[in-house]
Tab-separated table of C-alpha atoms in Angstrom:
chain	number	residue	atom	x	y	z
A	285	MET	CA	12.579	-8.738	-71.244
A	286	THR	CA	11.551	-10.773	-68.225
A	287	THR	CA	8.671	-10.267	-65.854
A	288	GLU	CA	9.475	-10.589	-62.199
A	289	THR	CA	6.716	-11.422	-59.822
A	290	SER	CA	7.124	-11.075	-56.102
A	291	THR	CA	5.006	-13.520	-54.173
A	292	ARG	CA	4.891	-14.008	-50.448
A	293	PRO	CA	4.281	-17.492	-49.101
A	294	ALA	CA	0.606	-18.142	-48.322
A	295	LYS	CA	-0.139	-17.929	-44.633
A	296	VAL	CA	-0.767	-21.247	-42.964
A	297	ALA	CA	-2.814	-22.472	-40.039
A	298	MET	CA	-0.965	-22.380	-36.733
A	299	ASN	CA	-1.530	-22.123	-32.986
A	300	GLY	CA	-4.884	-23.798	-33.531
A	301	VAL	CA	-6.022	-20.945	-35.763
A	302	ASP	CA	-7.172	-21.605	-39.331
A	303	VAL	CA	-5.427	-18.490	-40.626
A	304	PRO	CA	-6.617	-18.702	-44.248
A	305	THR	CA	-10.240	-18.959	-43.076
A	306	LEU	CA	-9.757	-16.163	-40.528
A	307	LEU	CA	-8.362	-13.849	-43.196
A	308	ALA	CA	-11.111	-14.890	-45.636
A	309	THR	CA	-13.722	-14.154	-42.972
A	310	ILE	CA	-12.329	-10.672	-42.388
A	311	GLY	CA	-12.360	-10.134	-46.156
A	312	ALA	CA	-15.949	-11.350	-46.470
A	313	VAL	CA	-17.131	-8.993	-43.713
A	314	GLY	CA	-15.197	-6.198	-45.370
A	315	ASP	CA	-17.150	-6.861	-48.567
A	316	ALA	CA	-20.549	-7.081	-46.817
A	317	ARG	CA	-20.505	-4.865	-43.741
A	318	GLU	CA	-24.000	-5.875	-42.584
A	319	LEU	CA	-22.485	-9.260	-41.678
A	320	ALA	CA	-20.634	-7.482	-38.875
A	321	LYS	CA	-23.735	-6.876	-36.756
A	322	PHE	CA	-23.874	-9.317	-33.840
A	323	THR	CA	-26.156	-9.617	-30.816
A	324	PHE	CA	-24.938	-11.876	-28.032
A	325	ARG	CA	-27.238	-13.160	-25.287
A	326	ALA	CA	-27.211	-14.620	-21.805
A	327	LYS	CA	-30.172	-15.984	-19.868
A	328	GLY	CA	-30.033	-16.271	-16.102
A	329	ASP	CA	-31.988	-18.149	-13.443
A	330	TRP	CA	-31.828	-17.495	-9.722
A	331	ILE	CA	-31.173	-20.718	-7.820
A	332	SER	CA	-30.811	-19.819	-4.132
A	333	GLY	CA	-29.281	-17.052	-2.070
A	334	ALA	CA	-26.766	-15.243	-4.282
A	335	HIS	CA	-26.328	-18.266	-6.568
A	336	SER	CA	-27.568	-18.111	-10.160
A	337	ARG	CA	-26.895	-19.985	-13.370
A	338	VAL	CA	-26.473	-18.257	-16.704
A	339	SER	CA	-27.061	-20.083	-19.982
A	340	ILE	CA	-25.371	-19.037	-23.204
A	341	ARG	CA	-26.126	-20.572	-26.566
A	342	ASP	CA	-27.802	-18.707	-29.438
A	343	TYR	CA	-26.807	-15.358	-30.898
A	344	PHE	CA	-27.367	-13.286	-33.996
A	345	GLY	CA	-24.414	-12.755	-36.293
A	346	ALA	CA	-23.173	-12.940	-39.868
A	347	GLY	CA	-26.664	-12.041	-41.045
A	348	ALA	CA	-28.565	-14.879	-39.364
A	349	GLU	CA	-29.604	-16.449	-36.095
A	350	GLN	CA	-26.890	-18.831	-34.937
A	351	ASP	CA	-27.380	-21.810	-32.655
A	352	ARG	CA	-24.473	-23.567	-31.020
A	353	GLU	CA	-24.428	-27.342	-30.670
A	354	ARG	CA	-24.653	-27.131	-26.892
A	355	THR	CA	-25.791	-24.771	-24.179
A	356	MET	CA	-22.950	-23.392	-22.091
A	357	THR	CA	-23.610	-22.521	-18.467
A	358	VAL	CA	-21.835	-20.283	-16.007
A	359	ASP	CA	-22.649	-20.461	-12.306
A	360	ALA	CA	-21.960	-17.465	-10.113
A	361	ASP	CA	-22.346	-16.822	-6.406
A	362	HIS	CA	-21.062	-14.598	-3.653
A	363	THR	CA	-18.184	-15.760	-1.472
A	364	THR	CA	-18.771	-17.225	1.965
A	365	VAL	CA	-17.013	-14.191	3.461
A	366	LEU	CA	-19.883	-12.096	2.048
A	367	CYS	CA	-22.516	-14.682	3.062
A	368	GLY	CA	-22.657	-16.540	-0.251
A	369	ASP	CA	-22.066	-20.254	-0.804
A	370	ASP	CA	-19.118	-20.244	-3.254
A	371	GLU	CA	-21.173	-22.119	-5.844
A	372	GLY	CA	-19.300	-20.258	-8.569
A	373	PRO	CA	-17.084	-17.250	-9.134
A	374	THR	CA	-18.416	-13.914	-7.962
A	375	PRO	CA	-19.914	-11.763	-10.717
A	376	VAL	CA	-17.007	-9.309	-10.538
A	377	GLU	CA	-14.540	-12.160	-10.986
A	378	LEU	CA	-16.372	-12.981	-14.232
A	379	LEU	CA	-15.436	-9.489	-15.429
A	380	LEU	CA	-11.766	-10.260	-14.724
A	381	ALA	CA	-12.127	-13.610	-16.512
A	382	ALA	CA	-13.706	-11.893	-19.516
A	383	LEU	CA	-10.782	-9.477	-19.755
A	384	SER	CA	-8.230	-12.274	-19.556
A	385	ALA	CA	-10.068	-14.369	-22.131
A	386	CYS	CA	-10.662	-11.546	-24.607
A	387	ILE	CA	-7.083	-10.363	-24.779
A	388	THR	CA	-5.747	-13.933	-24.788
A	389	ALA	CA	-8.030	-14.872	-27.705
A	390	GLY	CA	-6.807	-11.836	-29.578
A	391	ILE	CA	-3.201	-12.811	-28.912
A	392	GLY	CA	-3.915	-16.262	-30.370
A	393	ASN	CA	-5.413	-14.797	-33.526
A	394	ILE	CA	-2.930	-11.970	-34.013
A	395	ALA	CA	0.158	-14.118	-33.436
A	396	SER	CA	-1.187	-16.627	-35.939
A	397	ALA	CA	-2.021	-13.969	-38.534
A	398	ARG	CA	1.585	-12.787	-38.139
A	399	GLN	CA	2.731	-16.419	-38.451
A	400	ILE	CA	4.407	-16.435	-35.070
A	401	LYS	CA	4.252	-19.684	-33.115
A	402	LEU	CA	3.022	-19.193	-29.569
A	403	ASN	CA	4.299	-21.301	-26.693
A	404	SER	CA	2.190	-19.917	-23.872
A	405	VAL	CA	0.181	-16.976	-22.630
A	406	GLU	CA	-0.271	-16.681	-18.878
A	407	THR	CA	-2.357	-13.931	-17.379
A	408	THR	CA	-3.029	-12.529	-13.942
A	409	VAL	CA	-5.840	-10.033	-13.545
A	410	GLU	CA	-6.686	-8.302	-10.279
A	411	GLY	CA	-9.466	-5.909	-9.395
A	412	ASP	CA	-9.751	-3.790	-6.248
A	413	ILE	CA	-13.157	-3.168	-4.748
A	414	ASP	CA	-14.215	-1.477	-1.538
A	415	VAL	CA	-17.426	-3.257	-0.574
A	416	GLN	CA	-18.638	-0.311	1.501
A	417	GLY	CA	-20.302	0.670	-1.792
A	418	ILE	CA	-22.343	-2.464	-2.435
A	419	LEU	CA	-23.115	-2.847	1.284
A	420	GLY	CA	-24.598	0.646	1.348
A	421	LEU	CA	-22.182	1.847	4.043
A	422	ASN	CA	-20.637	4.822	2.250
A	423	GLU	CA	-22.233	6.874	-0.512
A	424	ASP	CA	-18.810	8.194	-1.558
A	425	VAL	CA	-17.535	4.709	-2.454
A	426	ARG	CA	-18.442	3.356	-5.879
A	427	ASN	CA	-20.081	-0.067	-6.156
A	428	GLY	CA	-17.632	-1.481	-8.673
A	429	PHE	CA	-13.892	-1.925	-9.019
A	430	SER	CA	-11.771	1.153	-8.362
A	431	GLY	CA	-9.116	-0.275	-10.676
A	432	ILE	CA	-8.011	-3.385	-12.561
A	433	ARG	CA	-4.383	-4.488	-13.036
A	434	ALA	CA	-3.290	-7.236	-15.388
A	435	THR	CA	-0.124	-8.932	-16.506
A	436	PHE	CA	0.083	-10.874	-19.766
A	437	LYS	CA	3.148	-13.092	-19.963
A	438	ILE	CA	3.709	-14.297	-23.508
A	439	SER	CA	6.209	-16.799	-24.878
A	440	GLY	CA	6.659	-17.621	-28.554
A	441	ASP	CA	9.086	-17.973	-31.430
A	442	ALA	CA	9.730	-14.270	-31.934
A	443	SER	CA	11.629	-11.404	-30.390
A	444	SER	CA	10.465	-9.787	-27.174
A	445	GLU	CA	9.581	-6.735	-29.224
A	446	GLN	CA	7.424	-8.721	-31.652
A	447	LEU	CA	5.695	-10.564	-28.807
A	448	ARG	CA	5.013	-7.349	-26.903
A	449	LYS	CA	3.482	-5.824	-30.024
A	450	ILE	CA	1.075	-8.765	-30.312
A	451	VAL	CA	-0.178	-8.069	-26.790
A	452	GLU	CA	-0.499	-4.362	-27.548
A	453	GLN	CA	-2.441	-5.014	-30.740
A	454	SER	CA	-4.762	-7.412	-28.933
A	455	ILE	CA	-5.509	-4.780	-26.263
A	456	ALA	CA	-6.113	-2.221	-29.034
A	457	ARG	CA	-8.753	-4.531	-30.574
A	458	SER	CA	-10.260	-6.017	-27.419
A	459	ALA	CA	-14.035	-5.732	-27.067
A	460	VAL	CA	-13.897	-6.406	-23.315
A	461	PHE	CA	-11.065	-3.935	-22.691
A	462	ASP	CA	-13.115	-1.303	-24.526
A	463	VAL	CA	-16.282	-1.987	-22.527
A	464	LEU	CA	-14.480	-2.093	-19.171
A	465	THR	CA	-12.463	1.070	-19.737
A	466	ASN	CA	-15.077	3.140	-21.580
A	467	GLY	CA	-18.364	1.775	-20.307
A	468	VAL	CA	-21.499	1.038	-22.296
A	469	PRO	CA	-25.141	2.147	-22.039
A	470	VAL	CA	-27.139	-0.501	-20.141
A	471	ASP	CA	-30.939	-0.487	-20.225
A	472	ILE	CA	-32.727	-2.746	-17.739
A	473	VAL	CA	-36.445	-3.464	-17.460
A	474	ALA	CA	-37.974	-5.104	-14.383
A	475	GLN	CA	-40.986	-7.331	-14.990
A	476	THR	CA	-43.165	-8.919	-12.318
A	477	ALA	CA	-45.034	-12.150	-12.771
B	263	MET	CA	-45.827	5.066	34.806
B	264	THR	CA	-45.181	2.237	32.385
B	265	THR	CA	-42.447	1.843	29.837
B	266	GLU	CA	-43.544	0.733	26.417
B	267	THR	CA	-41.018	-0.929	24.195
B	268	SER	CA	-41.597	-1.449	20.524
B	269	THR	CA	-39.871	-4.509	19.161
B	270	ARG	CA	-39.958	-5.835	15.643
B	271	PRO	CA	-39.662	-9.554	15.066
B	272	ALA	CA	-36.080	-10.677	14.399
B	273	LYS	CA	-35.402	-11.248	10.732
B	274	VAL	CA	-35.028	-14.871	9.741
B	275	ALA	CA	-33.098	-16.767	7.092
B	276	MET	CA	-34.970	-17.187	3.832
B	277	ASN	CA	-34.422	-17.703	0.103
B	278	GLY	CA	-31.180	-19.484	0.974
B	279	VAL	CA	-29.824	-16.333	2.622
B	280	ASP	CA	-28.719	-16.376	6.260
B	281	VAL	CA	-30.210	-12.961	6.905
B	282	PRO	CA	-29.021	-12.558	10.539
B	283	THR	CA	-25.432	-13.301	9.452
B	284	LEU	CA	-25.726	-11.007	6.413
B	285	LEU	CA	-26.929	-8.128	8.574
B	286	ALA	CA	-24.252	-8.885	11.185
B	287	THR	CA	-21.606	-8.873	8.447
B	288	ILE	CA	-22.747	-5.469	7.194
B	289	GLY	CA	-22.657	-4.226	10.791
B	290	ALA	CA	-19.173	-5.632	11.356
B	291	VAL	CA	-17.833	-3.937	8.219
B	292	GLY	CA	-19.548	-0.722	9.292
B	293	ASP	CA	-17.640	-0.897	12.578
B	294	ALA	CA	-14.279	-1.694	10.921
B	295	ARG	CA	-14.165	-0.129	7.478
B	296	GLU	CA	-10.771	-1.592	6.563
B	297	LEU	CA	-12.541	-4.979	6.306
B	298	ALA	CA	-14.284	-3.641	3.185
B	299	LYS	CA	-11.147	-3.682	1.023
B	300	PHE	CA	-11.210	-6.638	-1.365
B	301	THR	CA	-8.975	-7.673	-4.260
B	302	PHE	CA	-10.381	-10.330	-6.575
B	303	ARG	CA	-8.190	-12.277	-9.010
B	304	ALA	CA	-8.354	-14.356	-12.147
B	305	LYS	CA	-5.511	-16.295	-13.766
B	306	GLY	CA	-5.681	-17.286	-17.405
B	307	ASP	CA	-3.904	-19.771	-19.634
B	308	TRP	CA	-4.029	-19.837	-23.407
B	309	ILE	CA	-4.939	-23.308	-24.665
B	310	SER	CA	-5.259	-23.112	-28.458
B	311	GLY	CA	-6.602	-20.682	-31.016
B	312	ALA	CA	-8.970	-18.304	-29.222
B	313	HIS	CA	-9.601	-20.793	-26.400
B	314	SER	CA	-8.325	-20.050	-22.912
B	315	ARG	CA	-9.102	-21.218	-19.399
B	316	VAL	CA	-9.378	-18.851	-16.469
B	317	SER	CA	-8.917	-20.058	-12.890
B	318	ILE	CA	-10.488	-18.285	-9.934
B	319	ARG	CA	-9.835	-19.195	-6.339
B	320	ASP	CA	-8.018	-16.936	-3.861
B	321	TYR	CA	-8.745	-13.312	-3.072
B	322	PHE	CA	-8.007	-10.740	-0.436
B	323	GLY	CA	-10.899	-9.546	1.692
B	324	ALA	CA	-12.146	-8.968	5.225
B	325	GLY	CA	-8.586	-8.118	6.240
B	326	ALA	CA	-6.910	-11.350	5.147
B	327	GLU	CA	-5.993	-13.591	2.249
B	328	GLN	CA	-8.899	-15.950	1.545
B	329	ASP	CA	-8.619	-19.335	-0.119
B	330	ARG	CA	-11.670	-21.169	-1.409
B	331	GLU	CA	-11.993	-24.919	-1.018
B	332	ARG	CA	-11.769	-25.448	-4.765
B	333	THR	CA	-10.493	-23.750	-7.884
B	334	MET	CA	-13.235	-22.591	-10.214
B	335	THR	CA	-12.539	-22.483	-13.928
B	336	VAL	CA	-14.158	-20.642	-16.785
B	337	ASP	CA	-13.380	-21.587	-20.382
B	338	ALA	CA	-13.865	-19.022	-23.116
B	339	ASP	CA	-13.470	-19.133	-26.880
B	340	HIS	CA	-14.602	-17.382	-30.008
B	341	THR	CA	-17.578	-18.727	-31.933
B	342	THR	CA	-17.128	-20.860	-35.019
B	343	VAL	CA	-18.656	-18.042	-37.089
B	344	LEU	CA	-15.641	-15.953	-36.078
B	345	CYS	CA	-13.219	-18.863	-36.555
B	346	GLY	CA	-13.179	-20.066	-32.960
B	347	ASP	CA	-14.039	-23.539	-31.714
B	348	ASP	CA	-16.964	-22.847	-29.314
B	349	GLU	CA	-15.025	-24.345	-26.408
B	350	GLY	CA	-16.752	-21.883	-24.113
B	351	PRO	CA	-18.730	-18.645	-24.151
B	352	THR	CA	-17.165	-15.714	-25.934
B	353	PRO	CA	-15.492	-13.181	-23.643
B	354	VAL	CA	-18.218	-10.603	-24.307
B	355	GLU	CA	-20.884	-13.132	-23.336
B	356	LEU	CA	-19.102	-13.446	-19.979
B	357	LEU	CA	-19.760	-9.724	-19.482
B	358	LEU	CA	-23.476	-10.359	-20.040
B	359	ALA	CA	-23.355	-13.320	-17.653
B	360	ALA	CA	-21.638	-11.177	-15.017
B	361	LEU	CA	-24.369	-8.545	-15.261
B	362	SER	CA	-27.127	-11.143	-14.952
B	363	ALA	CA	-25.427	-12.832	-11.998
B	364	CYS	CA	-24.617	-9.637	-10.111
B	365	ILE	CA	-28.101	-8.188	-10.174
B	366	THR	CA	-29.688	-11.581	-9.501
B	367	ALA	CA	-27.447	-12.108	-6.449
B	368	GLY	CA	-28.436	-8.677	-5.193
B	369	ILE	CA	-32.105	-9.507	-5.685
B	370	GLY	CA	-31.629	-12.658	-3.593
B	371	ASN	CA	-30.021	-10.715	-0.758
B	372	ILE	CA	-32.285	-7.672	-0.836
B	373	ALA	CA	-35.521	-9.678	-1.010
B	374	SER	CA	-34.328	-11.746	1.944
B	375	ALA	CA	-33.295	-8.707	3.973
B	376	ARG	CA	-36.809	-7.368	3.327
B	377	GLN	CA	-38.209	-10.763	4.349
B	378	ILE	CA	-39.898	-11.322	1.006
B	379	LYS	CA	-40.011	-14.878	-0.288
B	380	LEU	CA	-38.763	-15.190	-3.861
B	381	ASN	CA	-40.214	-17.702	-6.281
B	382	SER	CA	-38.046	-17.037	-9.304
B	383	VAL	CA	-35.826	-14.551	-11.077
B	384	GLU	CA	-35.376	-15.013	-14.821
B	385	THR	CA	-33.105	-12.758	-16.810
B	386	THR	CA	-32.361	-12.104	-20.430
B	387	VAL	CA	-29.383	-9.936	-21.292
B	388	GLU	CA	-28.435	-8.915	-24.827
B	389	GLY	CA	-25.493	-6.951	-26.126
B	390	ASP	CA	-25.084	-5.499	-29.613
B	391	ILE	CA	-21.649	-5.422	-31.190
B	392	ASP	CA	-20.503	-4.452	-34.651
B	393	VAL	CA	-17.437	-6.610	-35.241
B	394	GLN	CA	-16.028	-4.213	-37.819
B	395	GLY	CA	-14.289	-2.751	-34.771
B	396	ILE	CA	-12.464	-5.841	-33.523
B	397	LEU	CA	-11.737	-6.977	-37.089
B	398	GLY	CA	-10.014	-3.688	-37.818
B	399	LEU	CA	-12.351	-2.847	-40.697
B	400	ASN	CA	-13.657	0.517	-39.534
B	401	GLU	CA	-11.902	2.933	-37.190
B	402	ASP	CA	-15.207	4.681	-36.447
B	403	VAL	CA	-16.734	1.548	-34.914
B	404	ARG	CA	-15.893	0.807	-31.286
B	405	ASN	CA	-14.515	-2.608	-30.342
B	406	GLY	CA	-17.048	-3.338	-27.623
B	407	PHE	CA	-20.811	-3.427	-27.228
B	408	SER	CA	-22.704	-0.384	-28.467
B	409	GLY	CA	-25.435	-1.159	-25.955
B	410	ILE	CA	-26.739	-3.760	-23.512
B	411	ARG	CA	-30.438	-4.487	-22.856
B	412	ALA	CA	-31.710	-6.651	-20.029
B	413	THR	CA	-34.992	-7.860	-18.619
B	414	PHE	CA	-35.305	-9.131	-15.064
B	415	LYS	CA	-38.532	-11.033	-14.459
B	416	ILE	CA	-39.140	-11.498	-10.755
B	417	SER	CA	-41.812	-13.497	-8.935
B	418	GLY	CA	-42.291	-13.564	-5.175
B	419	ASP	CA	-44.716	-13.177	-2.298
B	420	ALA	CA	-45.078	-9.417	-2.521
B	421	SER	CA	-46.770	-6.759	-4.595
B	422	SER	CA	-45.510	-5.875	-8.062
B	423	GLU	CA	-44.402	-2.552	-6.639
B	424	GLN	CA	-42.374	-4.198	-3.858
B	425	LEU	CA	-40.805	-6.676	-6.290
B	426	ARG	CA	-39.918	-3.947	-8.760
B	427	LYS	CA	-38.247	-1.965	-5.989
B	428	ILE	CA	-36.075	-4.961	-5.122
B	429	VAL	CA	-34.781	-5.054	-8.705
B	430	GLU	CA	-34.196	-1.289	-8.670
B	431	GLN	CA	-32.285	-1.455	-5.397
B	432	SER	CA	-30.164	-4.333	-6.703
B	433	ILE	CA	-29.236	-2.314	-9.799
B	434	ALA	CA	-28.436	0.667	-7.593
B	435	ARG	CA	-25.966	-1.487	-5.602
B	436	SER	CA	-24.583	-3.651	-8.410
B	437	ALA	CA	-20.812	-3.722	-8.787
B	438	VAL	CA	-21.013	-5.088	-12.340
B	439	PHE	CA	-23.673	-2.568	-13.439
B	440	ASP	CA	-21.426	0.200	-12.129
B	441	VAL	CA	-18.330	-1.082	-13.940
B	442	LEU	CA	-20.158	-1.696	-17.234
B	443	THR	CA	-21.929	1.661	-17.285
B	444	ASN	CA	-19.169	3.846	-15.864
B	445	GLY	CA	-15.982	2.031	-16.829
B	446	VAL	CA	-12.899	1.457	-14.717
B	447	PRO	CA	-9.203	2.239	-15.157
B	448	VAL	CA	-7.399	-0.865	-16.495
B	449	ASP	CA	-3.621	-1.094	-16.380
B	450	ILE	CA	-2.008	-3.913	-18.378
B	451	VAL	CA	1.638	-4.953	-18.476
B	452	ALA	CA	3.026	-7.253	-21.182
B	453	GLN	CA	5.876	-9.550	-20.151
B	454	THR	CA	7.923	-11.767	-22.432
B	455	ALA	CA	9.541	-14.975	-21.325
């Protein structure tokens, strides 16, 4: 009598993703769910007009305070058409950037976990906004986007069907897609010096 | 019989805001509402792993295609704790940055329109997220933030009450606050090369 064992090849790093470590990380969080609690932070400073700079560095996650090696900054401003100085993207454009980046990051991870080599991911994200809302000209017009449209063009060493499913899975697990489509409670406190 | 006229002093530029032009712009849009329709855009490219770069430049608004003088880019990545390379803020941190920037920009404009000199605006924005959702470990946990908390600390040449009202008015007219709290329809198409 012989014993047959069926083994699948171990998954390897690809697309810039350390797949064994990614899978081990998911397993570790699965074994210790409290590691899953994260708090991300951003700190902003007004500079002039509609221009501000936001700093991003530390966060809480995996059971401890985490400190990156460098502080990342994002400048934002209004456009000159709306009397800003174009010193950075508008805040609403940062929402579009966040959506692009979140789903693209997911595509990178998911393709790699499925051992599919990616060639490229190109996105276009558009948001429509009627600024009568923010300008206080029409109470029936919302302040924010009325709708967002996006196209994710993906190329890789797999069938169109497999590639499309990677995009779909990334959308299904996207934190930013969830927040933008479902909203989130926001609590703001104003302090005066 | 004499005619008395009551005139208020013309509002002047301050805090880096060209107040006469801002008020004229609001008036112009009020007179021609079709100028209020804007479409903002972001274009993303996957680089490696969870790292992507988003470019922001052109948009439609004020009745015409608008092209900025330069292309602005935002890099985003996952953190090393979640197997990224820290090549930029995480996508969810960009949401926090957008909220900080939007309300701060509004504070700059509203304070100036009210002719109140600002000294500083300092923000802290935090978002809680249980990554069991995005890691696919628990179907009962949402992918996105469970909640966002923010503090806006404002200093300027006005009473605490006046300064607090500026923050409140900025929140009431914030496009990003609206989108984050109320959500927006998002339509995504996947294309394969």
